[in-house]
Coordinates of C-alpha atoms and ligand atoms in Angstrom, one line a residue:
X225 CA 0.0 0.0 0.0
X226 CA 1.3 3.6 -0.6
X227 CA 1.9 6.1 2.3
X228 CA -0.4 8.4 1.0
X229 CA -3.5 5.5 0.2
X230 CA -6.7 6.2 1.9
X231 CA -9.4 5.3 -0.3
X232 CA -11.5 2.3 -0.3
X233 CA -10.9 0.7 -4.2
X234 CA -13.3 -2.5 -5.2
X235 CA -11.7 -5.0 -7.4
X236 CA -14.1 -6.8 -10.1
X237 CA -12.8 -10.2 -10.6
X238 CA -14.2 -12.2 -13.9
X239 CA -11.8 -14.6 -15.5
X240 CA -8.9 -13.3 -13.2
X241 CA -9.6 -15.7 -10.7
X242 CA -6.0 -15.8 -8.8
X243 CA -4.0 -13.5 -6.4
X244 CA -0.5 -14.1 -8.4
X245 CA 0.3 -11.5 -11.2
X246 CA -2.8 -9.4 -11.3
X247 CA -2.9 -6.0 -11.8
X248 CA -6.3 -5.4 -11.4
X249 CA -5.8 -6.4 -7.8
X250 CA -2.0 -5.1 -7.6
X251 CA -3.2 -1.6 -8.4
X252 CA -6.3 -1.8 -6.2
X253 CA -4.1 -2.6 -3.2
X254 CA -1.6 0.3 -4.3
X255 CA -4.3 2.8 -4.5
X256 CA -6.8 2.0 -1.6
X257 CA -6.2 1.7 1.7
X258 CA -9.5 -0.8 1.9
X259 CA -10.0 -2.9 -0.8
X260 CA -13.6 -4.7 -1.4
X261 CA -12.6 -8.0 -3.8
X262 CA -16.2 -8.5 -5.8
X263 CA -16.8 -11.8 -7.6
X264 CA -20.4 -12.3 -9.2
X265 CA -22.2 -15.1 -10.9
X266 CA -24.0 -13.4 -13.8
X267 CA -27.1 -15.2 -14.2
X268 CA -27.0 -14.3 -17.9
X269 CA -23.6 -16.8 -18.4
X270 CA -26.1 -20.0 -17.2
X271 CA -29.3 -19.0 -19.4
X272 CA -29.4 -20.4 -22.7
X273 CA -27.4 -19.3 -25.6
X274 CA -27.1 -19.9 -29.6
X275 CA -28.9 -22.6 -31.1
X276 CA -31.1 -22.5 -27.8
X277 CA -27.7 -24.5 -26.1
X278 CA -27.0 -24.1 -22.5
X279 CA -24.1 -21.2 -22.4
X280 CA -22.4 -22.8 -19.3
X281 CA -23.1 -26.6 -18.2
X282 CA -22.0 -28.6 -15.2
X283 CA -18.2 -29.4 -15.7
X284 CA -17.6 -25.2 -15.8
X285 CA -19.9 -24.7 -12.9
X286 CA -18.1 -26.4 -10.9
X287 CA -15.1 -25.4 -12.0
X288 CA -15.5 -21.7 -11.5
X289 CA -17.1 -22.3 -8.2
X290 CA -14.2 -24.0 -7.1
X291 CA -12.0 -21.8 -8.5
X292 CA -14.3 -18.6 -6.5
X293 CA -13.9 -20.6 -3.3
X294 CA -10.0 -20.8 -3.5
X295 CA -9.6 -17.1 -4.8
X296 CA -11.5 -16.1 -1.6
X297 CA -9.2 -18.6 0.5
X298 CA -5.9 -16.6 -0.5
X299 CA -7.7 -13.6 0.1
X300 CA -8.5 -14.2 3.5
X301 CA -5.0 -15.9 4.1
X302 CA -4.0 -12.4 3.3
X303 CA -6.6 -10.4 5.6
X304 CA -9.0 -9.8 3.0
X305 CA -12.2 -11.6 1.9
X306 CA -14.3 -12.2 -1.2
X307 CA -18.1 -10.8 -1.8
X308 CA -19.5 -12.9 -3.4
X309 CA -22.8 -12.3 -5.0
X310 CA -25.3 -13.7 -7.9
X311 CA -26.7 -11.1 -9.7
X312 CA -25.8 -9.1 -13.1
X313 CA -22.3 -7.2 -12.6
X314 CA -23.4 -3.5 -13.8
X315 CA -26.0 -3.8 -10.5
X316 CA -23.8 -5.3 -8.2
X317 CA -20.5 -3.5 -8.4
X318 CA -22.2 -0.2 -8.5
X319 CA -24.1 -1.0 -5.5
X320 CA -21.8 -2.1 -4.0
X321 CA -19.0 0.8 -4.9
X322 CA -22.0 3.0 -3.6
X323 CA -22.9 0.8 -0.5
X324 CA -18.5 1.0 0.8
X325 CA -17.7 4.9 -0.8
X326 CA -15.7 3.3 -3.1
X327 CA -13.6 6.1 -4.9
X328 CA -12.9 3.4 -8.0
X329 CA -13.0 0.2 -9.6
X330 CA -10.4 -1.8 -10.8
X331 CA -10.8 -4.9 -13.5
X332 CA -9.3 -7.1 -16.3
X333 CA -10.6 -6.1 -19.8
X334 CA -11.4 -9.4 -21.7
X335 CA -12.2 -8.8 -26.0
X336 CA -15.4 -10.9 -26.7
X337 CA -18.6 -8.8 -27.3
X338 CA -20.5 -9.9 -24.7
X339 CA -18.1 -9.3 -22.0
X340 CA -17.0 -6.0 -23.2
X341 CA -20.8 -5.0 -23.3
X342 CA -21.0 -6.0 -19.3
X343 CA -17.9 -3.8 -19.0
X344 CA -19.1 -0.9 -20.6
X345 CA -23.1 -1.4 -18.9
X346 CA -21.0 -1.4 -15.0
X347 CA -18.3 1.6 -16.4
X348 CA -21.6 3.8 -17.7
X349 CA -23.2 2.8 -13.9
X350 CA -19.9 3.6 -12.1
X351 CA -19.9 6.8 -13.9
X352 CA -23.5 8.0 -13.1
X353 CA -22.0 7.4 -9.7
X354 CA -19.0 9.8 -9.9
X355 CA -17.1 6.2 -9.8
X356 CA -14.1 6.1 -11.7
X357 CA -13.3 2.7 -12.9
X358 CA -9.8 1.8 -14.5
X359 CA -9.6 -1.3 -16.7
X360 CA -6.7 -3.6 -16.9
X361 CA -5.3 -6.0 -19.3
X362 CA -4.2 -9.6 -18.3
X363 CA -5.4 -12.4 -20.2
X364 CA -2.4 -12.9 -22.7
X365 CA 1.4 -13.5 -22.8
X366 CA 2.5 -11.0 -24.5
X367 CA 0.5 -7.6 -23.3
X368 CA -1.9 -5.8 -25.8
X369 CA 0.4 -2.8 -25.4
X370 CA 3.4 -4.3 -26.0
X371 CA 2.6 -5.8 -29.6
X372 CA 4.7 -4.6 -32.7
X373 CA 1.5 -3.3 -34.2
X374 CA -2.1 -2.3 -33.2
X375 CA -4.2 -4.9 -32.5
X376 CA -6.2 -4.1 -35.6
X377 CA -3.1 -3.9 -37.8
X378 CA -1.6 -7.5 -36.7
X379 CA -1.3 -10.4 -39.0
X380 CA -4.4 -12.6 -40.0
X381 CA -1.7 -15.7 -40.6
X382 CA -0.2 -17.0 -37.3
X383 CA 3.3 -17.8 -38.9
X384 CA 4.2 -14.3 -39.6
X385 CA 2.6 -12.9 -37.1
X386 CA 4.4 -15.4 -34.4
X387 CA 7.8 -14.4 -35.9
X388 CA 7.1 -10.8 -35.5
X389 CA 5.9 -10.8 -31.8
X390 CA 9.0 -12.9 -31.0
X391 CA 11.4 -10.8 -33.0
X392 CA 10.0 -7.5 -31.8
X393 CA 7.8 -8.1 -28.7
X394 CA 9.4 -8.6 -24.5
X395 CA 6.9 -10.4 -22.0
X396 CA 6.9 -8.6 -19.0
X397 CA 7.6 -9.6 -15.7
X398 CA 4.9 -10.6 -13.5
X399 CA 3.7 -8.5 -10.9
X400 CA 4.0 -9.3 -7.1
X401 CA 1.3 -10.7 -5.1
X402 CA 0.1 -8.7 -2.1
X403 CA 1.3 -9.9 1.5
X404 CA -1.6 -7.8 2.8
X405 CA -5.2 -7.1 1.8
X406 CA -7.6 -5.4 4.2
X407 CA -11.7 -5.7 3.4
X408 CA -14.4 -3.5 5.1
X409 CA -16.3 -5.1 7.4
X410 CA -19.6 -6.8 4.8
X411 CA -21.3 -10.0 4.2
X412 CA -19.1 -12.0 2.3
X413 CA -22.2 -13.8 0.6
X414 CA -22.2 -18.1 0.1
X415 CA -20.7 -19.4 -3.0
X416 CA -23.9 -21.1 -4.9
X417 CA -24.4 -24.6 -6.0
X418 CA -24.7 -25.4 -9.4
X419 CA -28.5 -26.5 -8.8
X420 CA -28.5 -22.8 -7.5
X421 CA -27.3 -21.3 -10.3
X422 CA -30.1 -23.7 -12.4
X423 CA -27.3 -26.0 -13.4
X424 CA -28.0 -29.7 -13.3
X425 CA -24.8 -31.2 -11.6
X426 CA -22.8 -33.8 -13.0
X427 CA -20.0 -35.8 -11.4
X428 CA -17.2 -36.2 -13.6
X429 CA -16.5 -40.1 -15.0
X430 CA -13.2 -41.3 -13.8
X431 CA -12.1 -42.8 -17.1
X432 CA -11.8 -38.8 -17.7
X433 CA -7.8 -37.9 -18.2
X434 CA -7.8 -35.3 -14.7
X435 CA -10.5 -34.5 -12.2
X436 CA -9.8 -30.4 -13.0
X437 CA -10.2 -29.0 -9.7
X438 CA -10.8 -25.5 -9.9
X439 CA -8.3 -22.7 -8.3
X440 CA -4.9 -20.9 -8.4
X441 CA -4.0 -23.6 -5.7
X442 CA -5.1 -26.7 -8.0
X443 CA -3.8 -24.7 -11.5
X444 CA -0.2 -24.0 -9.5
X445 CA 0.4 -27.8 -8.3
X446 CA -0.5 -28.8 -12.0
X447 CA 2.0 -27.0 -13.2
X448 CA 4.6 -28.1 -10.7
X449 CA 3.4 -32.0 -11.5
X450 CA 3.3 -31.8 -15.2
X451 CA 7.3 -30.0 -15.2
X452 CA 9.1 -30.9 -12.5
X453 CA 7.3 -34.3 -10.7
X454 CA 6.4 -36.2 -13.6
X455 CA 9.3 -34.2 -15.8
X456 CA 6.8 -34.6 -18.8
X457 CA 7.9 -31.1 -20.8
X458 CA 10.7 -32.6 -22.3
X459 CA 8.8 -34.8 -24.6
X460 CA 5.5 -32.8 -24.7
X461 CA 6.1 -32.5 -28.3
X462 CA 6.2 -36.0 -29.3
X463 CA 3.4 -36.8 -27.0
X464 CA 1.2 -34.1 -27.5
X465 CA -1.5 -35.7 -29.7
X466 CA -2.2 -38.0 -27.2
X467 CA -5.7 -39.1 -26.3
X468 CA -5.2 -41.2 -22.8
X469 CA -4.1 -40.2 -19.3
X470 CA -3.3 -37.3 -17.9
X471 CA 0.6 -36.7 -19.2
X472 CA 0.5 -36.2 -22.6
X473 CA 0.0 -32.8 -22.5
X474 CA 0.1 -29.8 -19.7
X475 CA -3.7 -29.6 -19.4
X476 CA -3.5 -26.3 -17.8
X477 CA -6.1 -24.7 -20.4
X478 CA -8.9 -24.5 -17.9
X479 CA -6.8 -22.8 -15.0
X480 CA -5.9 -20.3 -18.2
X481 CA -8.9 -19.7 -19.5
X482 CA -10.6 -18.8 -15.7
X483 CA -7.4 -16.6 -14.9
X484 CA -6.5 -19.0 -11.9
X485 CA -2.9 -19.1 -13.8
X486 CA -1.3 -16.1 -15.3
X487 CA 0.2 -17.0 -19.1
X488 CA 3.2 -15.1 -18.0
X489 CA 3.6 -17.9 -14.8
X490 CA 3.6 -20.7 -16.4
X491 CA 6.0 -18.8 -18.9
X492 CA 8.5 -18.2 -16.1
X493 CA 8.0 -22.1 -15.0
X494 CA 8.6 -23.3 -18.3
X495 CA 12.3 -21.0 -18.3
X496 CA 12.5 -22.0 -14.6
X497 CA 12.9 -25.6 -16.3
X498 CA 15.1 -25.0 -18.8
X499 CA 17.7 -24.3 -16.7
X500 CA 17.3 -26.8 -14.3
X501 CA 16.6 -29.6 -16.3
X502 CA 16.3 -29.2 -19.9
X503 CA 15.8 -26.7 -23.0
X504 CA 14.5 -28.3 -26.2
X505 CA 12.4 -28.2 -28.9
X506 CA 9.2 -29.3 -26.2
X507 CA 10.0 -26.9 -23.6
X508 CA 9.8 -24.1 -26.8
X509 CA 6.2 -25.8 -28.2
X510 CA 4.4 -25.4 -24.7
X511 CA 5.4 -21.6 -25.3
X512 CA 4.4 -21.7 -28.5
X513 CA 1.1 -23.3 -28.3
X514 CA 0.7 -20.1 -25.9
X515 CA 1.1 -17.7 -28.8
X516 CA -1.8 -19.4 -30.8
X517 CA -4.0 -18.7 -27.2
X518 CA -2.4 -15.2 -27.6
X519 CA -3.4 -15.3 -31.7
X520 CA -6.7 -16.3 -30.6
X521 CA -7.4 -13.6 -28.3
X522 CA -6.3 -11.0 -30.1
X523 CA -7.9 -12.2 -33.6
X524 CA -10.9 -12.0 -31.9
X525 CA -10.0 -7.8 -30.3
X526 CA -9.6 -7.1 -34.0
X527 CA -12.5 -8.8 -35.9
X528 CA -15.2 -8.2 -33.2
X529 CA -19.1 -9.9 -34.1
X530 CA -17.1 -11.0 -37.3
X531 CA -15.7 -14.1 -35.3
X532 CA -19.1 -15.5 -34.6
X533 CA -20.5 -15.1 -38.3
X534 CA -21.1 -18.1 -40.0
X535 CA -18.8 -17.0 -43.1
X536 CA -16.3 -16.3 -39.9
X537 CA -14.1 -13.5 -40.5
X538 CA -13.6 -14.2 -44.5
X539 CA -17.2 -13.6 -45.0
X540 CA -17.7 -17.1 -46.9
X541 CA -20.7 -17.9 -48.6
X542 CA -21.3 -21.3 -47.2
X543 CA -25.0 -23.0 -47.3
X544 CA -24.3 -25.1 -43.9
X545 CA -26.6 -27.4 -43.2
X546 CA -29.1 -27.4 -40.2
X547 CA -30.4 -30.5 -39.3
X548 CA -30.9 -30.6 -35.9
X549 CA -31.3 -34.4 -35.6
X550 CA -27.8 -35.1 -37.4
X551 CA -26.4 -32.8 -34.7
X552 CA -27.7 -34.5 -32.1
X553 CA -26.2 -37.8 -32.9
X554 CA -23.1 -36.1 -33.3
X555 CA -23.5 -34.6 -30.1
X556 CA -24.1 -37.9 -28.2
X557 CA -21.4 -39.6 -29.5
X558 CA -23.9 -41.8 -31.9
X559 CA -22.5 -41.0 -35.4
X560 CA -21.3 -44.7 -35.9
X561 CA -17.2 -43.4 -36.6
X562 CA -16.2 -45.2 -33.5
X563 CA -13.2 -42.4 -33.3
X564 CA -15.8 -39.1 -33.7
X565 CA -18.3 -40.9 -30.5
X566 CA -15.1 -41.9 -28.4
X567 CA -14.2 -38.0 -28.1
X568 CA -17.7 -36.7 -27.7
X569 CA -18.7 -39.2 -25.5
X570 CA -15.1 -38.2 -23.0
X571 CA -16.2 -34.3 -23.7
X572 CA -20.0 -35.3 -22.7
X573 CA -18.7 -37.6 -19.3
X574 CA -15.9 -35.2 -18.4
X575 CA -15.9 -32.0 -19.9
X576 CA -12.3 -32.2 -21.4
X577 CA -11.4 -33.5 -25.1
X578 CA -7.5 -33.6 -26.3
X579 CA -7.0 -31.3 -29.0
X580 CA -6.6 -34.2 -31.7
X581 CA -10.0 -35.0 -30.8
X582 CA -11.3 -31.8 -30.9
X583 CA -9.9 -31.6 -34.1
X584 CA -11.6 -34.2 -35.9
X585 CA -14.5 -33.7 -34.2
X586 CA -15.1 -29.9 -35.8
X587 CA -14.1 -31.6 -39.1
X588 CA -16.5 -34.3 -38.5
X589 CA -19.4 -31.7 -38.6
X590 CA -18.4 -29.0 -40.3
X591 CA -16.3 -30.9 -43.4
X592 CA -18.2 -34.2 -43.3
X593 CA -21.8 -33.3 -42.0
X594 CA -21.7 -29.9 -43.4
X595 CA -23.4 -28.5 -40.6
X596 CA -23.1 -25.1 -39.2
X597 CA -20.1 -25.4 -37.3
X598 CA -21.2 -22.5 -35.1
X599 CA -23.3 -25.1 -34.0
X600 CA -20.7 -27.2 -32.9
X601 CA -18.8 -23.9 -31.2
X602 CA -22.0 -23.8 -29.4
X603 CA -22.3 -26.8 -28.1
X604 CA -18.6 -27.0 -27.0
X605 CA -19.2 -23.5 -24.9
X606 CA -21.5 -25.6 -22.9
X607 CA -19.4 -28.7 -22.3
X608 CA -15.8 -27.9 -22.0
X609 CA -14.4 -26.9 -18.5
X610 CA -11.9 -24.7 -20.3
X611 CA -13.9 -22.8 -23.1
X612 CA -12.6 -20.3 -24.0
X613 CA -14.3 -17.6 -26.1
X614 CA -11.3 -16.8 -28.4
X615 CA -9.9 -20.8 -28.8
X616 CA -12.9 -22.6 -28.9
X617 CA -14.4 -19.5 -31.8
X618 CA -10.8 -19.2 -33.5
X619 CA -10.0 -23.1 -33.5
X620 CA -13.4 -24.1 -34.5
X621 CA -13.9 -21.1 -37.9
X622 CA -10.5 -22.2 -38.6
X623 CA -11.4 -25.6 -38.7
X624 CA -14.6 -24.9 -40.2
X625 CA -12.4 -22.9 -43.6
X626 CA -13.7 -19.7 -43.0
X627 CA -11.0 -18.8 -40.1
X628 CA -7.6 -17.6 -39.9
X629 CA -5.3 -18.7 -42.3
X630 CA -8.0 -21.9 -43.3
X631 CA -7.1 -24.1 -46.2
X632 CA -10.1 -25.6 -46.1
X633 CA -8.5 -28.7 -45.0
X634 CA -10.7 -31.7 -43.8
X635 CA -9.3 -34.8 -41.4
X636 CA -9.7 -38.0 -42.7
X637 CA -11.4 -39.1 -39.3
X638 CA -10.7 -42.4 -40.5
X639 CA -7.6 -42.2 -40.7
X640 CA -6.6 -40.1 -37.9
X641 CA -7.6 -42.7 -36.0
X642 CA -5.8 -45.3 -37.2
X643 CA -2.8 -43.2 -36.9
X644 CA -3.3 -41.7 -33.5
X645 CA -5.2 -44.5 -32.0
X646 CA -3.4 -47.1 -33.8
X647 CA -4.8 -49.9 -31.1
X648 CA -8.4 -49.1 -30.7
X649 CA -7.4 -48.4 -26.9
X650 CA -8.8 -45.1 -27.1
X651 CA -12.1 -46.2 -28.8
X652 CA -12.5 -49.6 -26.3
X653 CA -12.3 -46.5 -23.6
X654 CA -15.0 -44.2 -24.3
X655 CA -17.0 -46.5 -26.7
X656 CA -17.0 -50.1 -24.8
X657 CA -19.6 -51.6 -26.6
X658 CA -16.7 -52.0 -29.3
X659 CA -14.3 -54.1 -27.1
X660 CA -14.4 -56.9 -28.6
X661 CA -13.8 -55.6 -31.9
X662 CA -10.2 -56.0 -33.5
X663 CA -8.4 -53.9 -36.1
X664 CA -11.6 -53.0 -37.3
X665 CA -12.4 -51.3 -34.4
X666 CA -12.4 -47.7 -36.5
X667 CA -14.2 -49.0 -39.3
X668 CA -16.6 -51.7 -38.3
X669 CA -19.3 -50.8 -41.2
X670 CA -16.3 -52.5 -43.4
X671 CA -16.6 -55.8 -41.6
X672 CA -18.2 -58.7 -43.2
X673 CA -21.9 -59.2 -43.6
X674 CA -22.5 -61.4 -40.9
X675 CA -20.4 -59.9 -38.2
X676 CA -22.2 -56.3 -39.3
X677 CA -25.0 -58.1 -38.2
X678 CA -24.1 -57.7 -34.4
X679 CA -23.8 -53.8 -34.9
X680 CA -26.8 -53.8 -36.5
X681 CA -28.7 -52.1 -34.0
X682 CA -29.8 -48.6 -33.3
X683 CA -28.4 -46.0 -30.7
X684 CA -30.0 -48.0 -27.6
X685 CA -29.5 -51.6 -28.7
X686 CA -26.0 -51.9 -30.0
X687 CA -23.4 -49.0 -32.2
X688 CA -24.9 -47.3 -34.8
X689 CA -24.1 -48.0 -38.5
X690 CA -23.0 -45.0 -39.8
X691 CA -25.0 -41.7 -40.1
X692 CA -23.8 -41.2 -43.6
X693 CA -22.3 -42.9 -46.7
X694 CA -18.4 -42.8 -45.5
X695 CA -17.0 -43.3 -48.9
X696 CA -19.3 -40.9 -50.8
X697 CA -18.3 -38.3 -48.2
X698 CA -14.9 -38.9 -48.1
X699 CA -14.9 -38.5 -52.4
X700 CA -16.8 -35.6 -52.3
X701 CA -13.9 -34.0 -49.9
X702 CA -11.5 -35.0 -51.8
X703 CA -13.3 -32.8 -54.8
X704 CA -14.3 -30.0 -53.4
Ligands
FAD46 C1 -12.4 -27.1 -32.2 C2 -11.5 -26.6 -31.1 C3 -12.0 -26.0 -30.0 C4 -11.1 -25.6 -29.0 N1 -11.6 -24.9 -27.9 C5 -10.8 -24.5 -26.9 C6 -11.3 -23.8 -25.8 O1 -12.4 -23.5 -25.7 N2 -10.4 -23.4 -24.8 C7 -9.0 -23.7 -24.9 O2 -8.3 -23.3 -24.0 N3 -8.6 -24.3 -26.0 C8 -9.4 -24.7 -27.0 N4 -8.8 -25.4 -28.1 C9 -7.4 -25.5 -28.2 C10 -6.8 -26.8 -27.6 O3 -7.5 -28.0 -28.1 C11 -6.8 -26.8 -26.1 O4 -6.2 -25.7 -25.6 C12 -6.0 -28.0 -25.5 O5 -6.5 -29.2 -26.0 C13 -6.0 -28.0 -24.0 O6 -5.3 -29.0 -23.5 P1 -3.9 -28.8 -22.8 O7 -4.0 -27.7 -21.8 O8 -3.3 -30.1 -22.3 O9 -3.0 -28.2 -24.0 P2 -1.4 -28.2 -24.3 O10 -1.2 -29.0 -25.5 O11 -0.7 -28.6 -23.1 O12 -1.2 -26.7 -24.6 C14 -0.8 -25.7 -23.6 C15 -1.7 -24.6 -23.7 O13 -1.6 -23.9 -24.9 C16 -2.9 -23.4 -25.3 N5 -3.3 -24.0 -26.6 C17 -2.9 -25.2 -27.0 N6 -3.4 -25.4 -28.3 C18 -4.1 -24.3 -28.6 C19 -4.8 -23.9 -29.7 N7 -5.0 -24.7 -30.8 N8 -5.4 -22.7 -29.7 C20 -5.3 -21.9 -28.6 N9 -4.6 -22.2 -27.5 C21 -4.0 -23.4 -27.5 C22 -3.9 -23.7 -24.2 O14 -4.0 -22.7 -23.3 C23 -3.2 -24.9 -23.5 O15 -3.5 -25.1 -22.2 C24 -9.7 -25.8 -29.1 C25 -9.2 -26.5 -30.2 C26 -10.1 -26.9 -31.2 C27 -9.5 -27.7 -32.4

C-alpha cells in the first residue's frame, strides 16, 4: 500500500480468478487503503445461448465455483475476503462501490462482445455514480500494449505474425502478489451450487484424463506436476497428440482460460525448467502453443461480431446445413465413426477432449456433416471446462475454412484414428460396446456381412451403423 493510500478501491474479478500476477488487484491494493474484492455469478452466463444451447453446463460450474472458493481462501490468508454475490455485474459492483464509498474500480478487460458490453453497462453505472473505474489488461502472454503493431493492424496468418511478436515483442515480468489485503467489514455472501445457479450437476467419470479441480492452488500444483514431478515437458512434443491419461499434454487450459494461472507464470516455469533440467524443442512448443491462445485472443480484439459469423471473418458464402437431428447424434457420441463418438462421449462424461479429438470432431461436422459449425462452437461452450471464447471461436472457424489462415483442409477421421489410436485403446475407452472388436475397431461398417450383423442395432440396442455414406463423403472432400 502507498503512504499516501486512503481510499477504499473494489476490485471486479471475472476470469482473473487468482492472487498471483494481477494487476487489477495489484493496483487496487496500491491505490486503496481498503480494498472490497467483488466476484459475481452473472445469471445471464447460465441461461441459454445460440442454437437454444446451454451457455455454461455442469463441468464449468463447478469449476468456477471452485475456482471462487480458492480465490476467496488466499484472500482471506492475506486479511481480505471475497463478496460474493449472484446477480448481473453493472448492478452489483455499482451497489456495492456505492454501499463502501468506493472512490474506483479496478478490473481485467477481456475482448469478446459480450463481456466488453457488461464492461461498458457497470463503467456507464460507475460513472453516473462519480465512480471512476480503470480497466486492466491480463489475459495474454504477450501484453496488448506491448505488440509490434495495433491490434487491428496484426497479421491474420499466425506464422508471420508469431515471428514478428518474438522478434519484436518482451513479455513482461509478472507483478508481485500482495502480503496484505484489508476488506471493510460486509457480508461475504455463500458461493452457490450449481443447482443454485439452475445447473443440473454432473459428477465427472473417472475414465476422464484429470478431475480439473478448480483454483490458483489446484492450477499452481498442475503446473509443478506436469514440469518438474512427472518431468513430462521434455517430450510434450512428441506426445502431445495424445488421447489417454493425464501426461501427454500440460492440461492447464482450464486454470488459463478462468485466470486462476497467469500465461506469464507458467511462462517463467517453463524457463525456470530450462535451466534446471532441460531446454528443447518441447520446452519451446508449450510456449508456442501459448502464442496461438495469444493469436486467438487477439484475432478475436480485432474482428469483433465477425468471429461468430457463419462465413467467420472471411465472410464465406457457405450454405451449412441445419439439421438438428444429425447434430444430435453427433453430439451424443452416436454417429457410428467409432473415433468421432469416443471423443464426444469423453467431452459429454468429463468436460475435457484432447485437441486431436477436438480436431476431428469440428471436421467431423463442419467438413463431413456440413453442418453449421457454429453449432458445434456452441455446443462446445456448454461442455468444456476450459472454453474459451477466443480458442474454442478461432479453432473451431479455422477448422470450419472460413477462419484464420484456413485451407479448407478436412481430417480424414478415419484415418486419424488409425494413426493416433493405432490400437483401438482409445475407442475400447469411451466406446466399450466395441471391445471386442479388433483392427476394425475404427471402421466396423467395413466388416463382413454377418459380423455387421451384431452392430446392426440402433443407438440403444447396439453401435450405430454409420449416419452417412463414408465413402461418398470422403470422395466428395476429396473434390471439393
Ligand atoms: C475445435 C477446437 C476448439 C477448442 N476450444 C478451446 C477452448 O475453448 N479453450 C481452450 O483453451 N482451447 C481450446 N482449443 C485448443 C486446444 O485444443 C486446447 O487448448 C488444448 O487441448 C487444452 O489441453 P492442454 O492444456 O493439455 O493443451 P497443451 O497442448 O498442453 O497446450 C498448452 C496450452 O496452450 C494453449 N493452446 C494449445 N493449443 C491451442 C490452440 N490450438 N489454440 C489456442 N490455444 C491453444 C492452451 O492454453 C493450452 O492449455 C480448441 C481446439 C479446437 C480444435
Amino acid at each position: 500500500m502507498s503512504d499516501n493510500a486512503t481510499d477504499t478501491t473494489l476490485v471486479w474479478f471475472r476470469e482473473d480468478l487468482r492472487v498471483h500476477d494481477n494487476e487489477a488487484l495489484v493496483d487496487a491494493v496500491e491505490a486503496g487503503e481498503e480494498i472490497l474484492p467483488v466476484y459475481s455469478f452473472d445469471p445471464r452466463e447460465f441461461d441459454t445461448g445460440m442454437f437454444d444451447l446451454p451457455k455454461t453446463g455442469p463441468y464449468r460450474t463447478r469449476f468456477v465455483a471452485e475456482s471462487v472458493a480458492d480465490l476467496r481462501e488466499s484472500l482471506r490468508e492475506r486479511g481480505g475476503d471475497l463478496l460474493v454475490r449472484r446477480g448481473e455485474p453493472e448492478e452489483i459492483v455499482p451497489a456495492l462501490a456505492a454501499e463502501y464509498d468506493v472512490e474506483t474500480v479496478f478490473y481485467h478487460t477481456f475482448p469478446a462482445t459480450e463481456e466488453q458490453a457488461v464492461e461498458s453497462a457497470v463503467t456507464d453505472a460507475l460513472d453516473a455514480e462519480g465512480v471512476e473505474s480503470r480497466s486492466r489488461w491480463g489475459k495474454t502472454l504477450y501484453h496488448v500494449e506491448d505488440l509490434p503493431t495495433s491490434v487491428h493492424g496484426i497479421d491474420d496468418t499466425f506464422t508471420p505474425w508469431r515471428k514478428s511478436v518474438e522478434r519484436n515483442a518482451t513479455i513482461r515480468d509478472q507483478l508481485s502478489t500482495p502480503d496484505t489485503i484489508s476488506t471493510p467489514d460486509a457480508d461475504p455472501g455463500e458461493i452457490p451450487s450449481p443447482a443454485d445457479l439452475g445447473v443440473e450437476p454432473q459428477e465427472t467419470d473417472d475414465r476422464g484424463v484429470l478431475s480439473f479441480e478448480g483454483g490458483e492452488h489446484a492450477g499452481t500444483e498442475r503446473v509443478a506436476r506436469y514440469l518438474f514431478e512427472e518431468d513430462r515437458l521434455r517430450e510434450y512434443k512428441q506426445t502431445r497428440n495424445g488421447l489417454l491419461g493425464s501426461g501427454y499434454s500440460s492440461k492447464l487450459s482450464a486454470w488459463l482460460t478462468h485466470g486462476c494461472l497467469s500465461p506469464r507464470y507458467v511462462f517463467d516455469e517453463v524457463k525456470r525448467y530450462e535451466s534446471e533440467r532441460v531446454s528443447n524443442e518441447s520446452t519451446y512448443w508449450l510456449l508456442f502453443e501459448l502464442m496461438w491462445r495469444d493469436f486467438n485472443t487477439f484475432q478475436l480484439l480485432k474482428y469483433g461480431d465477425d468471429f461468430f459469423a457463419s462465413g467467420g471473418i472471411q465472410g464465406k458464402a457457405v450454405d451449412w446445413r441445419d439439421d438438428r437431428e444429425d447434430f444430435e447424434r453427433w453430439a451424443q457420441g452416436e454417429t457410428g465413426v467409432p473415433f468421432v463418438d469416443a471423443n464426444m462421449r469423453e467431452l459429454n462424461e468429463t468436460g475435457y477432449m484432447s485437441n486431436r479429438g477436438r480436431q476431428n470432431v469440428a471436421s467431423f461436422l463442419a467438413d463431413w456433416l456440413e453442418i453449421d459449425w457454429r453449432m458445434g462452437a456452441a455446443y462446445f461452450e456448454a461442455k468444456l471446462v476450459d472454453y474459451d471464447v477466443c480458442s474454442n471461436w478461432g479453432n473451431w472457424a479455422y477448422q470450419a475454412g472460413v477462419g484464420n489462415d484456413s485451407r479448407n483442409r478436412y481430417f480424414n477421421v478415419v484415418k486419424q484414428a488409425k494413426r493416433y489410436d493405432s490400437d483401438g485403446e482409445y475407442v475400447r475407452h469411451w466406446v466399450p460396446e466395441l471391445a471386442d472388436l479388433g483392427e476394425r475397431i475404427h471402421e466396423p461398417w467395413t466388416l463382413r456381412d454377418d459380423a455387421q450383423a451384431t452392430l446392426d442395432g440402433g443407438p440403444d440396442e447396439g453401435y450405430p451403423r454409420p449416419m452417412i455414406d463414408m465413402d461418398a463423403a470422403h470422395e466428395r472432400l476429396r473434390n471439393r
